[in-house]
Coordinates of C-alpha atoms (C1' of nucleotides) in Angstrom, one line a residue:
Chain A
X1 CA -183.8 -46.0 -65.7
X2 CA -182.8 -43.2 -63.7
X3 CA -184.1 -43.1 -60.1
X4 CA -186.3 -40.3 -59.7
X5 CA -184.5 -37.7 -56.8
X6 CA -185.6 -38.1 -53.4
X7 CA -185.5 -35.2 -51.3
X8 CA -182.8 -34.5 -48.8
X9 CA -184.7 -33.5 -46.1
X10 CA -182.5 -31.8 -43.1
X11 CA -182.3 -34.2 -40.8
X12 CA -183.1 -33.9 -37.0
X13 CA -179.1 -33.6 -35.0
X14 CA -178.9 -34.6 -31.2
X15 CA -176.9 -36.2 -29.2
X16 CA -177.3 -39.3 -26.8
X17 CA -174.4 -41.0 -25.0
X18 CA -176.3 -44.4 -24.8
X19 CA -176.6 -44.0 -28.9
X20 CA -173.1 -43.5 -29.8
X21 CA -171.8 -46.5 -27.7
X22 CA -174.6 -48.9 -29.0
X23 CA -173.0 -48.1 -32.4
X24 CA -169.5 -48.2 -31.7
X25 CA -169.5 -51.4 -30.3
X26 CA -171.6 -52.5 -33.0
X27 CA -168.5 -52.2 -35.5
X28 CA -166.0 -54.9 -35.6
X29 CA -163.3 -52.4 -36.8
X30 CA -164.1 -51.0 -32.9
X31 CA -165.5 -53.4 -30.5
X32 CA -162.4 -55.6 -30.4
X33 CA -161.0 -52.5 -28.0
X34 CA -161.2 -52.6 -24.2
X35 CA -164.8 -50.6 -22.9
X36 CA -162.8 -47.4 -22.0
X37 CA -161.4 -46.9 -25.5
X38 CA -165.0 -47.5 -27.0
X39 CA -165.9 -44.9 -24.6
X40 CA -163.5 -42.2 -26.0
X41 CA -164.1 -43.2 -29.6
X42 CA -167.8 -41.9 -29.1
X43 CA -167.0 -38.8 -27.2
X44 CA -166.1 -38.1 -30.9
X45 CA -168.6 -39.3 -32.4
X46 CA -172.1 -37.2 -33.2
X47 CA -175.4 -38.9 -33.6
X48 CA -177.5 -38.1 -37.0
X49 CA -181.2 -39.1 -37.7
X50 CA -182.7 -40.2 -41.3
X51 CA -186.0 -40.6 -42.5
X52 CA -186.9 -43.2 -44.5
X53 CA -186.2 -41.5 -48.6
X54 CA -183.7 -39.5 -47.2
X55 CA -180.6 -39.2 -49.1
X56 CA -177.3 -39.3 -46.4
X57 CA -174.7 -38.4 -49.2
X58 CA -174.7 -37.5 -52.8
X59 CA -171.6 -38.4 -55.7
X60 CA -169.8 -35.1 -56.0
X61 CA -170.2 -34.2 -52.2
X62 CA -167.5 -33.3 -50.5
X63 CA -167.2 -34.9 -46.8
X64 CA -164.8 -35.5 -43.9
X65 CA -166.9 -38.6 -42.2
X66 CA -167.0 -41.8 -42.0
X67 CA -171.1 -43.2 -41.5
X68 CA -172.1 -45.9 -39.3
X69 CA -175.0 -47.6 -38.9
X70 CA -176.6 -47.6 -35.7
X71 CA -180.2 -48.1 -36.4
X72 CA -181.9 -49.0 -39.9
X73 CA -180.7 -49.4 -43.2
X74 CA -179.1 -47.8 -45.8
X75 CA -179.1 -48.3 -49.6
X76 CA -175.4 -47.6 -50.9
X77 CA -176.0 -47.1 -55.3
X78 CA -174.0 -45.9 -57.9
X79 CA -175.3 -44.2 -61.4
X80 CA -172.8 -45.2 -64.1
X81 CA -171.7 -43.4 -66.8
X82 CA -175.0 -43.2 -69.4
X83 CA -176.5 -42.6 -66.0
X84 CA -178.4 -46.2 -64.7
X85 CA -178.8 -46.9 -61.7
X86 CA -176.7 -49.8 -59.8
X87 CA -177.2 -50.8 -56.2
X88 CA -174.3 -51.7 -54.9
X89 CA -174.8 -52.5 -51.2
X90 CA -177.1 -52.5 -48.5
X91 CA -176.0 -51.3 -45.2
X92 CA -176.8 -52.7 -42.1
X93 CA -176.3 -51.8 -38.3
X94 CA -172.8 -52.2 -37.4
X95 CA -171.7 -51.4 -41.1
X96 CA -170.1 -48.4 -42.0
X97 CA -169.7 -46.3 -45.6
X98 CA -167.8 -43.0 -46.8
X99 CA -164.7 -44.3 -46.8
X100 CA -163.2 -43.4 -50.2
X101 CA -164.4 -39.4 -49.3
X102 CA -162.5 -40.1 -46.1
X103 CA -159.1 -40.8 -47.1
X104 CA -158.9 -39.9 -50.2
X105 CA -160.0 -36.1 -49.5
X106 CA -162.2 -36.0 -52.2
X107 CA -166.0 -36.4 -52.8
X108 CA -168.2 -39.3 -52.9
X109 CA -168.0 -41.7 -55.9
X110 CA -171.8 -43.3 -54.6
X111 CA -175.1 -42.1 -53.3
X112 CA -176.5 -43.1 -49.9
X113 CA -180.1 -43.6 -49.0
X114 CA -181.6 -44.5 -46.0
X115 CA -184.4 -47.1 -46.7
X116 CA -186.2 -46.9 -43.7
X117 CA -185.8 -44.4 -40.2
X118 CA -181.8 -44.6 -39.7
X119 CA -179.6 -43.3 -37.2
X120 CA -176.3 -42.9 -38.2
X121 CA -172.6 -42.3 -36.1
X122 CA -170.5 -39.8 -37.9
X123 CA -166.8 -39.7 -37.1
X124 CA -164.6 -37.0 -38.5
X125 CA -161.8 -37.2 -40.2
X126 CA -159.2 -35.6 -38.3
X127 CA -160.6 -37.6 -34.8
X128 CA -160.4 -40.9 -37.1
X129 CA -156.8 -40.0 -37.8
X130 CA -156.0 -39.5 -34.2
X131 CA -157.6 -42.8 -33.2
X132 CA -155.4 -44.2 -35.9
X133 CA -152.4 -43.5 -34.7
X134 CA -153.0 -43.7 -31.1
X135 CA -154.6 -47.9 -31.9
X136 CA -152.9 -49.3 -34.5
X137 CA -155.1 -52.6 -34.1
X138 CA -157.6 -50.1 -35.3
X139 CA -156.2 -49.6 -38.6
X140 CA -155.1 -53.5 -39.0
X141 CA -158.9 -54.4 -38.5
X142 CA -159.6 -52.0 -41.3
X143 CA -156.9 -52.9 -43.6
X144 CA -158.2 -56.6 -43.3
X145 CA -161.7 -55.3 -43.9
X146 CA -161.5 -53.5 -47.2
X147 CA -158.8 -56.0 -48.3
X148 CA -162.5 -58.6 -47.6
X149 CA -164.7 -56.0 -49.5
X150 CA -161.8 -55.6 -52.4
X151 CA -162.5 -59.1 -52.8
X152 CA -166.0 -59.4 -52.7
X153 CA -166.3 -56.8 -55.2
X154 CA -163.9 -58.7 -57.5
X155 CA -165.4 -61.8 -57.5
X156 CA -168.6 -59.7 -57.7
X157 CA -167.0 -57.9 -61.1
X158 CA -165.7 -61.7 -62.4
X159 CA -169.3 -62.9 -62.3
X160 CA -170.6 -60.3 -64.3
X161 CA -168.1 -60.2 -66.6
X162 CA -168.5 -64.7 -67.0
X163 CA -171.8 -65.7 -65.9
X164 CA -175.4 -65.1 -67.3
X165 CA -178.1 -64.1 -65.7
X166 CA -179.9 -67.5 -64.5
X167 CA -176.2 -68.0 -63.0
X168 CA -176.0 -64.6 -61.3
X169 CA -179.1 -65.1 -59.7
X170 CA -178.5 -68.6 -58.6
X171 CA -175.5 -67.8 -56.6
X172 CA -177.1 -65.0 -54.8
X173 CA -179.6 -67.0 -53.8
X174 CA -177.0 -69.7 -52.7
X175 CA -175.2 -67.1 -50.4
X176 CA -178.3 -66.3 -48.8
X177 CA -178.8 -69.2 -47.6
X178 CA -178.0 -69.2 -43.9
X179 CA -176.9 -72.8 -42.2
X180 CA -179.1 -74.6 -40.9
X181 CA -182.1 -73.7 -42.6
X182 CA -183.4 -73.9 -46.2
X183 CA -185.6 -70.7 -46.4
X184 CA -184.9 -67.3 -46.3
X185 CA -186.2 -64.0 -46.8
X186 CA -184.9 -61.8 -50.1
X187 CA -182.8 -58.8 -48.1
X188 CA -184.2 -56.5 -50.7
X189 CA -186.9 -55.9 -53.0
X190 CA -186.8 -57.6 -56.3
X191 CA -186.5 -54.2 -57.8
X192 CA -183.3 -53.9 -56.3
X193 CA -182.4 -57.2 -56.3
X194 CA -182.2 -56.8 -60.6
X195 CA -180.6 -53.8 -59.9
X196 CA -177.7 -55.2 -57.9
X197 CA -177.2 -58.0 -60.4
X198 CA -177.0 -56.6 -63.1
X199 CA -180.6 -56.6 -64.5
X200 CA -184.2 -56.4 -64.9
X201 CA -186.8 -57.1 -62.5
X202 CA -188.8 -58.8 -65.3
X203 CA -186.1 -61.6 -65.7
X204 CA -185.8 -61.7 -62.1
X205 CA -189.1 -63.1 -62.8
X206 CA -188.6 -65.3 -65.1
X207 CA -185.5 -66.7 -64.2
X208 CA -186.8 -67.7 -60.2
X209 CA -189.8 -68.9 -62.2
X210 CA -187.3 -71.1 -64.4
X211 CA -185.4 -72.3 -61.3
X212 CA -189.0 -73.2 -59.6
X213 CA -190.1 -75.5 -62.8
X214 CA -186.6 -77.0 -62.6
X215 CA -187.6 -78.2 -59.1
X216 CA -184.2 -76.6 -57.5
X217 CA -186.4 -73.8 -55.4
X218 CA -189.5 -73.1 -54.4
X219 CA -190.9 -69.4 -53.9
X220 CA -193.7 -69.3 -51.1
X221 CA -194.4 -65.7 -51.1
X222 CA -193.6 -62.8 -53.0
X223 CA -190.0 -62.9 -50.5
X224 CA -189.8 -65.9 -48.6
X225 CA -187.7 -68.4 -51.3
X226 CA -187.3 -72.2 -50.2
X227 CA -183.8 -74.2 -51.6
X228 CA -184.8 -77.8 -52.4
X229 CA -181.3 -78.6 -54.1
X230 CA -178.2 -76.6 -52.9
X231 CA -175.8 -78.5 -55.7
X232 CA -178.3 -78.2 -58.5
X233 CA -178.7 -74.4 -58.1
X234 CA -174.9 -74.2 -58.0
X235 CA -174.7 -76.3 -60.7
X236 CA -177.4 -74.1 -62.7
Chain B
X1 CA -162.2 -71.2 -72.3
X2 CA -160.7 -72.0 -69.1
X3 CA -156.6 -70.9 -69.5
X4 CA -154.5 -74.0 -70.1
X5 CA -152.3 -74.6 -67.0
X6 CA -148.8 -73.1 -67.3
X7 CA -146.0 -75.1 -65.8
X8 CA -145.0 -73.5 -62.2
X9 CA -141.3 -73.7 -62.5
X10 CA -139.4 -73.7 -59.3
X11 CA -138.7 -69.4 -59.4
X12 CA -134.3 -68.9 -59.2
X13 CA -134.1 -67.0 -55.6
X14 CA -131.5 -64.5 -55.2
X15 CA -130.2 -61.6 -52.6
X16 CA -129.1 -58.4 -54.0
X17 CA -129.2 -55.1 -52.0
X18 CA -130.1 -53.0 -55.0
X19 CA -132.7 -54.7 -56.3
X20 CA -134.7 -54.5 -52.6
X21 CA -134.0 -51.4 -52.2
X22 CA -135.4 -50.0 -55.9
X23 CA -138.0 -52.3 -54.6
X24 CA -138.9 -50.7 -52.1
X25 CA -138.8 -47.3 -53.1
X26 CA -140.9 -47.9 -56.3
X27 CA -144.0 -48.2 -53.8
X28 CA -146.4 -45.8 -52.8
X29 CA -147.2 -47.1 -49.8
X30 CA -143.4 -47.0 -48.6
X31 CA -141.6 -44.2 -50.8
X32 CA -143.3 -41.5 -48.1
X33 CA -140.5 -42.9 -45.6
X34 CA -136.8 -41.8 -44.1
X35 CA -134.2 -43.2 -46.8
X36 CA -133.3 -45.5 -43.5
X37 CA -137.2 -47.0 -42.9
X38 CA -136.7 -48.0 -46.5
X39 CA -133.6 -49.8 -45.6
X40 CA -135.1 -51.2 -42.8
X41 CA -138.0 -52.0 -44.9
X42 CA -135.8 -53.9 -47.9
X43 CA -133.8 -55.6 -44.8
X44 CA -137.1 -58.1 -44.4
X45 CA -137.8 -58.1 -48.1
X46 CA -137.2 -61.6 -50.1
X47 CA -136.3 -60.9 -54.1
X48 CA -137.5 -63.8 -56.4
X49 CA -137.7 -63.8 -60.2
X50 CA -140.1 -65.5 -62.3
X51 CA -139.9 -66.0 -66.0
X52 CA -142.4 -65.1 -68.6
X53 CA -145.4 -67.5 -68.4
X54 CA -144.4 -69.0 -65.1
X55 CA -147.8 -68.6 -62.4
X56 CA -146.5 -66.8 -59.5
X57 CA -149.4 -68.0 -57.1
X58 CA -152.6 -70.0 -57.6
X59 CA -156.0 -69.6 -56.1
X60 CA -156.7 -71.9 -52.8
X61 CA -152.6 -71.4 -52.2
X62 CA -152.0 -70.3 -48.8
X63 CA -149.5 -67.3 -48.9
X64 CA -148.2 -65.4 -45.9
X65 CA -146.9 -62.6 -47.8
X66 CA -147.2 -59.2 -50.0
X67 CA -145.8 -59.8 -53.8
X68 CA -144.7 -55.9 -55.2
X69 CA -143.4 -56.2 -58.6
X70 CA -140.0 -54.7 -59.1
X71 CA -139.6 -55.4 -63.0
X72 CA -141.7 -57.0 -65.2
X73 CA -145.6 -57.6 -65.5
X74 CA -148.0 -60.0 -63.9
X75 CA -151.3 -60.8 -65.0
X76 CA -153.6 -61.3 -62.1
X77 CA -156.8 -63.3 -63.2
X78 CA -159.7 -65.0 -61.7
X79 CA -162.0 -67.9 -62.6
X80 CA -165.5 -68.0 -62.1
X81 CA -167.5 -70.2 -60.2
X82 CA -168.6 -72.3 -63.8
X83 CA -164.6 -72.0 -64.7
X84 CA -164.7 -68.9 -67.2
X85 CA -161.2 -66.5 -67.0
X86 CA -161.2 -63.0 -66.2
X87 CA -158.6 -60.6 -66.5
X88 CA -158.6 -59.2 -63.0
X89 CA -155.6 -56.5 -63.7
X90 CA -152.5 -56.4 -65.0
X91 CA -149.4 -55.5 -62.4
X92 CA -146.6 -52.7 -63.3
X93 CA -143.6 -52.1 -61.4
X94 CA -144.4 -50.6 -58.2
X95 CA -147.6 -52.2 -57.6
X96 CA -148.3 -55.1 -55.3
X97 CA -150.9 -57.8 -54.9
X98 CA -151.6 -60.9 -52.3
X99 CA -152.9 -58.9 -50.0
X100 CA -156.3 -61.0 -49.3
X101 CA -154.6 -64.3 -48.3
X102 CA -152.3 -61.6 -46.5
X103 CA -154.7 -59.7 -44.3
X104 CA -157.1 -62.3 -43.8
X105 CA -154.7 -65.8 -43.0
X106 CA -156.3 -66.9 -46.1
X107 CA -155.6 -68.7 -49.4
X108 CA -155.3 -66.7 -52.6
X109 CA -158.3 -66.2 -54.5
X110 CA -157.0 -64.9 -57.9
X111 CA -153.9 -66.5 -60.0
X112 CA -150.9 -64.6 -60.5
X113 CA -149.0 -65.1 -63.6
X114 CA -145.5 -63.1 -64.8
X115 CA -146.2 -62.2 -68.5
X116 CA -142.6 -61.3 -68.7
X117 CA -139.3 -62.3 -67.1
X118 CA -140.6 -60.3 -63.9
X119 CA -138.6 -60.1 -60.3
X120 CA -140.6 -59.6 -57.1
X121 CA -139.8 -58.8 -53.9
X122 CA -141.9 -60.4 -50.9
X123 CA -142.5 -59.2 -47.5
X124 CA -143.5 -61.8 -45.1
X125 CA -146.8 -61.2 -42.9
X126 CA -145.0 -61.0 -39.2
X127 CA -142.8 -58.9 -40.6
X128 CA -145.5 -56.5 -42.2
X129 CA -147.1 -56.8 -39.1
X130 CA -144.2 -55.3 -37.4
X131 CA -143.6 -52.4 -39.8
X132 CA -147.5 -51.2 -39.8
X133 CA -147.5 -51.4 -35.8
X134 CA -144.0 -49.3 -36.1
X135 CA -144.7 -46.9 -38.5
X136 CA -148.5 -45.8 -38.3
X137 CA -148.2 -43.6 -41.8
X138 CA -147.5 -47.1 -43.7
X139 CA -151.1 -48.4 -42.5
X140 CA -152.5 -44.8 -43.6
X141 CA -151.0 -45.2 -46.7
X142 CA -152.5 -48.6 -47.3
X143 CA -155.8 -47.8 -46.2
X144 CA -156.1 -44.9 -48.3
X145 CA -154.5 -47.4 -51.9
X146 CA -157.0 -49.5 -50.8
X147 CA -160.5 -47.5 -50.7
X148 CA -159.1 -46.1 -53.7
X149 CA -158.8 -49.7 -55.3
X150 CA -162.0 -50.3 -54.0
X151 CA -163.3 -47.4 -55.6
X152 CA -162.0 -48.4 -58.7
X153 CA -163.6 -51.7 -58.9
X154 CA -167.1 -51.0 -57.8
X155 CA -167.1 -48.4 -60.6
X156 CA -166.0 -51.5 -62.8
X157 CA -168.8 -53.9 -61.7
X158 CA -171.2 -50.9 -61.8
X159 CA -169.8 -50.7 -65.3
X160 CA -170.1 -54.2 -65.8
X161 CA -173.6 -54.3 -64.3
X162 CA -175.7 -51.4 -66.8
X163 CA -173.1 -50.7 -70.0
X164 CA -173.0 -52.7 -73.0
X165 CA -169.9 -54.1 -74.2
X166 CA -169.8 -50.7 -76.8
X167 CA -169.6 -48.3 -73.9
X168 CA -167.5 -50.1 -71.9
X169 CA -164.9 -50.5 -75.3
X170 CA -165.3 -47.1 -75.3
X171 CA -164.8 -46.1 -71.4
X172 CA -162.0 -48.2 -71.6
X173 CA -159.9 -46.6 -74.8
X174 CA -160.6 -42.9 -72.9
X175 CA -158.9 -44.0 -70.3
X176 CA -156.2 -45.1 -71.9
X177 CA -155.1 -41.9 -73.0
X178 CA -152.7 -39.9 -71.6
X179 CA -152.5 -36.4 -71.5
X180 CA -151.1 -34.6 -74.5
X181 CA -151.6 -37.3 -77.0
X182 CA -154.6 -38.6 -78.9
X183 CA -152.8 -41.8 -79.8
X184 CA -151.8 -44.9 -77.0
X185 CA -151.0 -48.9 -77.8
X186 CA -153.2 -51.1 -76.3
X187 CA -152.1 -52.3 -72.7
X188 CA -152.7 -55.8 -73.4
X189 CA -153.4 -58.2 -76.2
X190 CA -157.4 -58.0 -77.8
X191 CA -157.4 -61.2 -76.0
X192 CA -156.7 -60.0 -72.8
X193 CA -158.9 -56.8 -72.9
X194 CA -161.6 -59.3 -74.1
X195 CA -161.2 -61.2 -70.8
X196 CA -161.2 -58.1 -68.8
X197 CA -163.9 -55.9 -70.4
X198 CA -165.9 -59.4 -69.7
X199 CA -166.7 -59.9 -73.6
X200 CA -165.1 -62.1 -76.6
X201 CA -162.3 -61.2 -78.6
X202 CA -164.5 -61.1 -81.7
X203 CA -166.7 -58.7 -80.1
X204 CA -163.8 -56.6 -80.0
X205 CA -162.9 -56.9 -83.3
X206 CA -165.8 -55.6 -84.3
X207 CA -166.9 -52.8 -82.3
X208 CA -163.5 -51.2 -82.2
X209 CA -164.7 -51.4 -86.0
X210 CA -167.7 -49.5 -85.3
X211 CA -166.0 -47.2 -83.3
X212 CA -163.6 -46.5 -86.6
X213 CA -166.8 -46.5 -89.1
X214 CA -168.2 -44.2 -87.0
X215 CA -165.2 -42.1 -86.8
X216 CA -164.0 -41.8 -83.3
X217 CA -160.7 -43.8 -83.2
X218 CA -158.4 -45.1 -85.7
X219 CA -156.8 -48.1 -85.5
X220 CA -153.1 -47.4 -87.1
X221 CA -151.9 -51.2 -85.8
X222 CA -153.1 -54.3 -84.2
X223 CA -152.2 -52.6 -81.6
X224 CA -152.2 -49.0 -81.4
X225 CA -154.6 -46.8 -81.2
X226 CA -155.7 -43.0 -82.0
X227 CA -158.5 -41.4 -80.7
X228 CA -160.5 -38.7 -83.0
X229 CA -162.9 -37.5 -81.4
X230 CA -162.9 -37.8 -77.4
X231 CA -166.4 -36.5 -76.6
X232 CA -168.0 -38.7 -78.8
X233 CA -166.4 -41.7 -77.8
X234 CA -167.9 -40.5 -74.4
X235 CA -171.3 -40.7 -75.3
X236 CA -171.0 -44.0 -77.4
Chain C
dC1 C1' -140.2 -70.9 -93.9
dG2 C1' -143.5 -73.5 -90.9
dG3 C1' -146.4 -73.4 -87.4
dC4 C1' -148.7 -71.5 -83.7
dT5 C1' -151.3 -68.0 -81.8
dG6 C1' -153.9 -64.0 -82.2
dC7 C1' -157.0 -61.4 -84.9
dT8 C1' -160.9 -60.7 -88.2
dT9 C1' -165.2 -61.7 -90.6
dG10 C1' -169.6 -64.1 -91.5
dA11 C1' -173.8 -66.5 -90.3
dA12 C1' -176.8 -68.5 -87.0
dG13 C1' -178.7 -68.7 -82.6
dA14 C1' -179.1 -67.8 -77.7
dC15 C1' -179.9 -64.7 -74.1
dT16 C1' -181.7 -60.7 -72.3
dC17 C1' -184.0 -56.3 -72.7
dT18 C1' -187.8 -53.3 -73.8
dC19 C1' -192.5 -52.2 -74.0
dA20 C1' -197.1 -53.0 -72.8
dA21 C1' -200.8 -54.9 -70.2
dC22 C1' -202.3 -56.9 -66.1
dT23 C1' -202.1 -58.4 -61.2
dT24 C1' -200.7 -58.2 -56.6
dC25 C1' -199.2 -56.0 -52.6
dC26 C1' -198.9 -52.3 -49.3
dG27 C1' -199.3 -47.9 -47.0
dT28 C1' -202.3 -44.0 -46.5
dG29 C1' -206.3 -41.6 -45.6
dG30 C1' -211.0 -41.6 -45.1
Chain D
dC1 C1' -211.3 -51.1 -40.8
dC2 C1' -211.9 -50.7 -45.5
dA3 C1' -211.0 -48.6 -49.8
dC4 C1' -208.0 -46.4 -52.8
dG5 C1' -203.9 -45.4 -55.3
dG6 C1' -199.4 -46.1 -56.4
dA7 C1' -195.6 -49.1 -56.6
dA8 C1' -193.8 -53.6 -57.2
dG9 C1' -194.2 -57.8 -59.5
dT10 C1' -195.6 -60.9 -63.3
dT11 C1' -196.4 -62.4 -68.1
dG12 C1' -196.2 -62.1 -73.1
dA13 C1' -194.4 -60.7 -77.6
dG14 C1' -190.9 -58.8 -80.3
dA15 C1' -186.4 -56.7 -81.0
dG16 C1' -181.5 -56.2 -80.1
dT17 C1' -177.2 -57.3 -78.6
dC18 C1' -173.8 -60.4 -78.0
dT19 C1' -171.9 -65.1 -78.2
dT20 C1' -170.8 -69.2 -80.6
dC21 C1' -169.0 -71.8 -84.2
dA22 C1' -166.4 -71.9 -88.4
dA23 C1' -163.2 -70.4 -91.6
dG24 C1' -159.6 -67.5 -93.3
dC25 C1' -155.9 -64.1 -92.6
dA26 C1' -151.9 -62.0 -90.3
dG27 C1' -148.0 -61.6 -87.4
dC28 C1' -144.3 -63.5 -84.8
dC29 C1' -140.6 -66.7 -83.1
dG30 C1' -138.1 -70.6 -83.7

DNA sequence: CGGCTGCTTGAAGACTCTCAACTTCCGTGG
DNA sequence: CCACGGAAGTTGAGAGTCTTCAAGCAGCCG
C-alpha cells in the first residue's frame, strides 16, 4: 500500500519575468492587488521547474516557501501512521501549498508530487512576511481562504467518519458536476480517486458499476461519467 | 442517530470588565499584545453566557462574529449530508470557533452546543476587521492557528481515510497523555469519542477491551484511563 | 429510590477489503 | 505506425471488520 519512492530529480532553476507574473496573478490571495503590487510581489518570487514523477517536498523537510502553481499539476498525499498512502488534494494552477512549513517553522506534514511537467513560484518566508505587513488585504484573503479549506476538510473528515462508501462516492461525483452540463471528466485516476476517498480502486468499481445498474449514472469511458439523476445520487 | 434538538434558550447577556478582559487574554491569537491592545481589544468584545445543553449557534445561521470561550465547554458537531452526528471538537477556555460564517459572510456550517454553564465573549466582524487591519501581528497569529488547525484535521481525515477504528482507538488514547503520567480520564463521554473517532459506542466498548486483553491500557473507571505500554499501543 | 442515560456484551448480518486472475489502456521504443 | 510491456481498471470469491439490534447492567441526579 505504500507508494513506491519516486525519485527527486534536481530540478532545472531559471528565471523568467513573464513566468512569475502569469502566476502571481493567477492566485486569488494576489490578483485582487493593483498591477504594480503584483509586479513587486514577483520580483520576490523565483521560478522552479518539475518533471512529471518528481517529488516537490517530502514530510520531515524543512522549508521556508510557500509553492504556487503556475503550470501543471501537483499531487498533495499524506502517509498515515501504519504508513498508507492518502491523497489529499490535487493542485492546480493558481493554487498554492506549503503552508503549515511556512508559518509554523517546522517541516512538512505532506508529500508533494508533480503529476505531469510543473512550474512552480516559490516565495520565501521572510519576503511573504514583509508583503504581509505592508497589504493587510493580503493576509485577510488568506485568512478567508484556509478558514474555506478548514472547512472543506471538516466536512471532508464528517463524511468519512458517517457515510459509506457508495455514499462517499456519490457525493464526489455530485460536486463534479459543473452547471450546465451533465458530464464530466474524473480529475484523477481511479487509483487515486480510491485513495482520496478513503478506499479501494476495486470498489470504486463496483460501486460506479452499482450506481450505473441503478440508472442514476452512466459511465461512457474509462473517465468521462454522465449524471442522469442529480437527487437520486444524492439520495444514494 | 441524529441528536435530538436541544431547546435554544434566550442566552442572559451581561457586561463586566473582568470577564472581557480574562477573555481576551486567555487567547493565543491576542495574548502577544500591549496590556492596552487587549483593552482595546475587550472594549469591542460582547460577554454572553449559555447554560449547559443550551446550542450556542446552528448550521445555515448567519453569524457575524468570532465566539472564544472564556469558561466552560462547547461541543462543536456537524451532521452529514444523510443526517449522522459527528463530534467535530470540543472547545476549552481560550479557544474560539465561528470563524467560517466569519471570514467568508457565510452561515455556520457546524452546531455549537455549551456542555456546561459556559460564558463567551463575541467580537463582531467590522470590528475584527478593524483590529487585523490595525495590528498586522493579530492576522499573523491567526494565519499561523489556522494552518496549524488545518494541519490537524487533514491528519484526522487521512486517519479517518486508511486506519481502522483499533488504530485510531489507539492514536487517540496516546494522545491523550500528558507528559509525566501514564494515566488520563477520558476527555469526553464513550459516546462522544464514538462520534468523533467516527465509530459506535459499542465498538468502543470493545476494543478498548482488546486493548486491556492485550495488555496495553487499563481501564481503572468508566472513565479513566492508564496506559501500559506506549510503544505498543503505537503499533496496534 | 426510581428512572434515565450511558455503557457493556452477545449474535447476526452488512459492508468493504484482500487476493488473484483477467482485460484494457497507454506510453515507449523499435 | 505498430507492437510490446507495464500500469490501471475490472471481476469474482472469500475473509474480516464493524455495525446493528437486542438485552442487561451500571452510574448519576432528582
Amino acid at each position: 500500500m505504500v507508494r513506491k519512492e519516486a525519485h527527486t530529480h534536481q530540478p532545472c532553476v531559471h528565471h523568467t519575468n513573464e513566468t512569475h507574473h502569469s502566476c502571481v496573478s493567477l492566485v486569488p490571495i494576489f490578483n485582487h492587488l493593483e498591477e504594480e503590487q503584483m509586479d513587486e510581489i514577483m520580483g520576490t518570487a523565483r521560478s522552479v521547474s518539475f518533471k512529471k514523477g518528481e517529488i516537490i517536498y517530502h514530510a520531515g523537510d524543512e522549508s521556508d516557501s510557500l509553492y504556487i502553481v503556475n503550470k501543471g499539476k501537483v499531487r498533495i498525499y499524506r502517509l498515515s501512521e501504519s504508513g498508507k498512502e492518502q491523497l489529499v488534494r490535487i493542485l492546480n494552477p493558481g493554487e498554492y501549498t506549503g503552508e503549515y512549513a511556512l508559518f509554523n517553522e517546522s517541516t512538512h506534514e505532506s508529500y508533494a508530487e508533480a503529476i505531469m511537467n510543473t512550474s512552480i513560484c516559490m516565495i520565501r518566508r521572510t519576503d511573504l512576511q514583509h508583503l504581509l505587513l505592508k497589504y493587510p488585504s493580503i493576509s485577510f484573503k488568506i485568512i478567508t481562504e484556509f478558514s474555506k479549506r478548514l472547512d472543506q476538510s471538516e466536512t471532508q473528515t464528517t463524511r468519512f467518519a458517517t457515510e459509506k462508501v457508495e455514499t462517499r462516492i456519490a457525493l464526489f461525483l455530485a460536486e463534479c458536476l459543473e452547471d450546465e452540463s451533465n458530464e464530466f471528466s474524473l480529475p484523477m485516476s481511479k487509483k487515486d480517486l480510491a485513495s482520496y476517498l478513503g478506499t479501494t480502486p476495486e470498489t470504486i468499481s463496483r460501486k460506479l458499476a452499482d450506481l450505473e445498474e441503478q440508472g442514476l449514472i452512466k459511465q461512457k469511458t474509462h473517465k468521462r461519467i454522465e449524471v442522469l439523476d442529480l437527487d437520486g445520487l444524492l439520495f444514494v
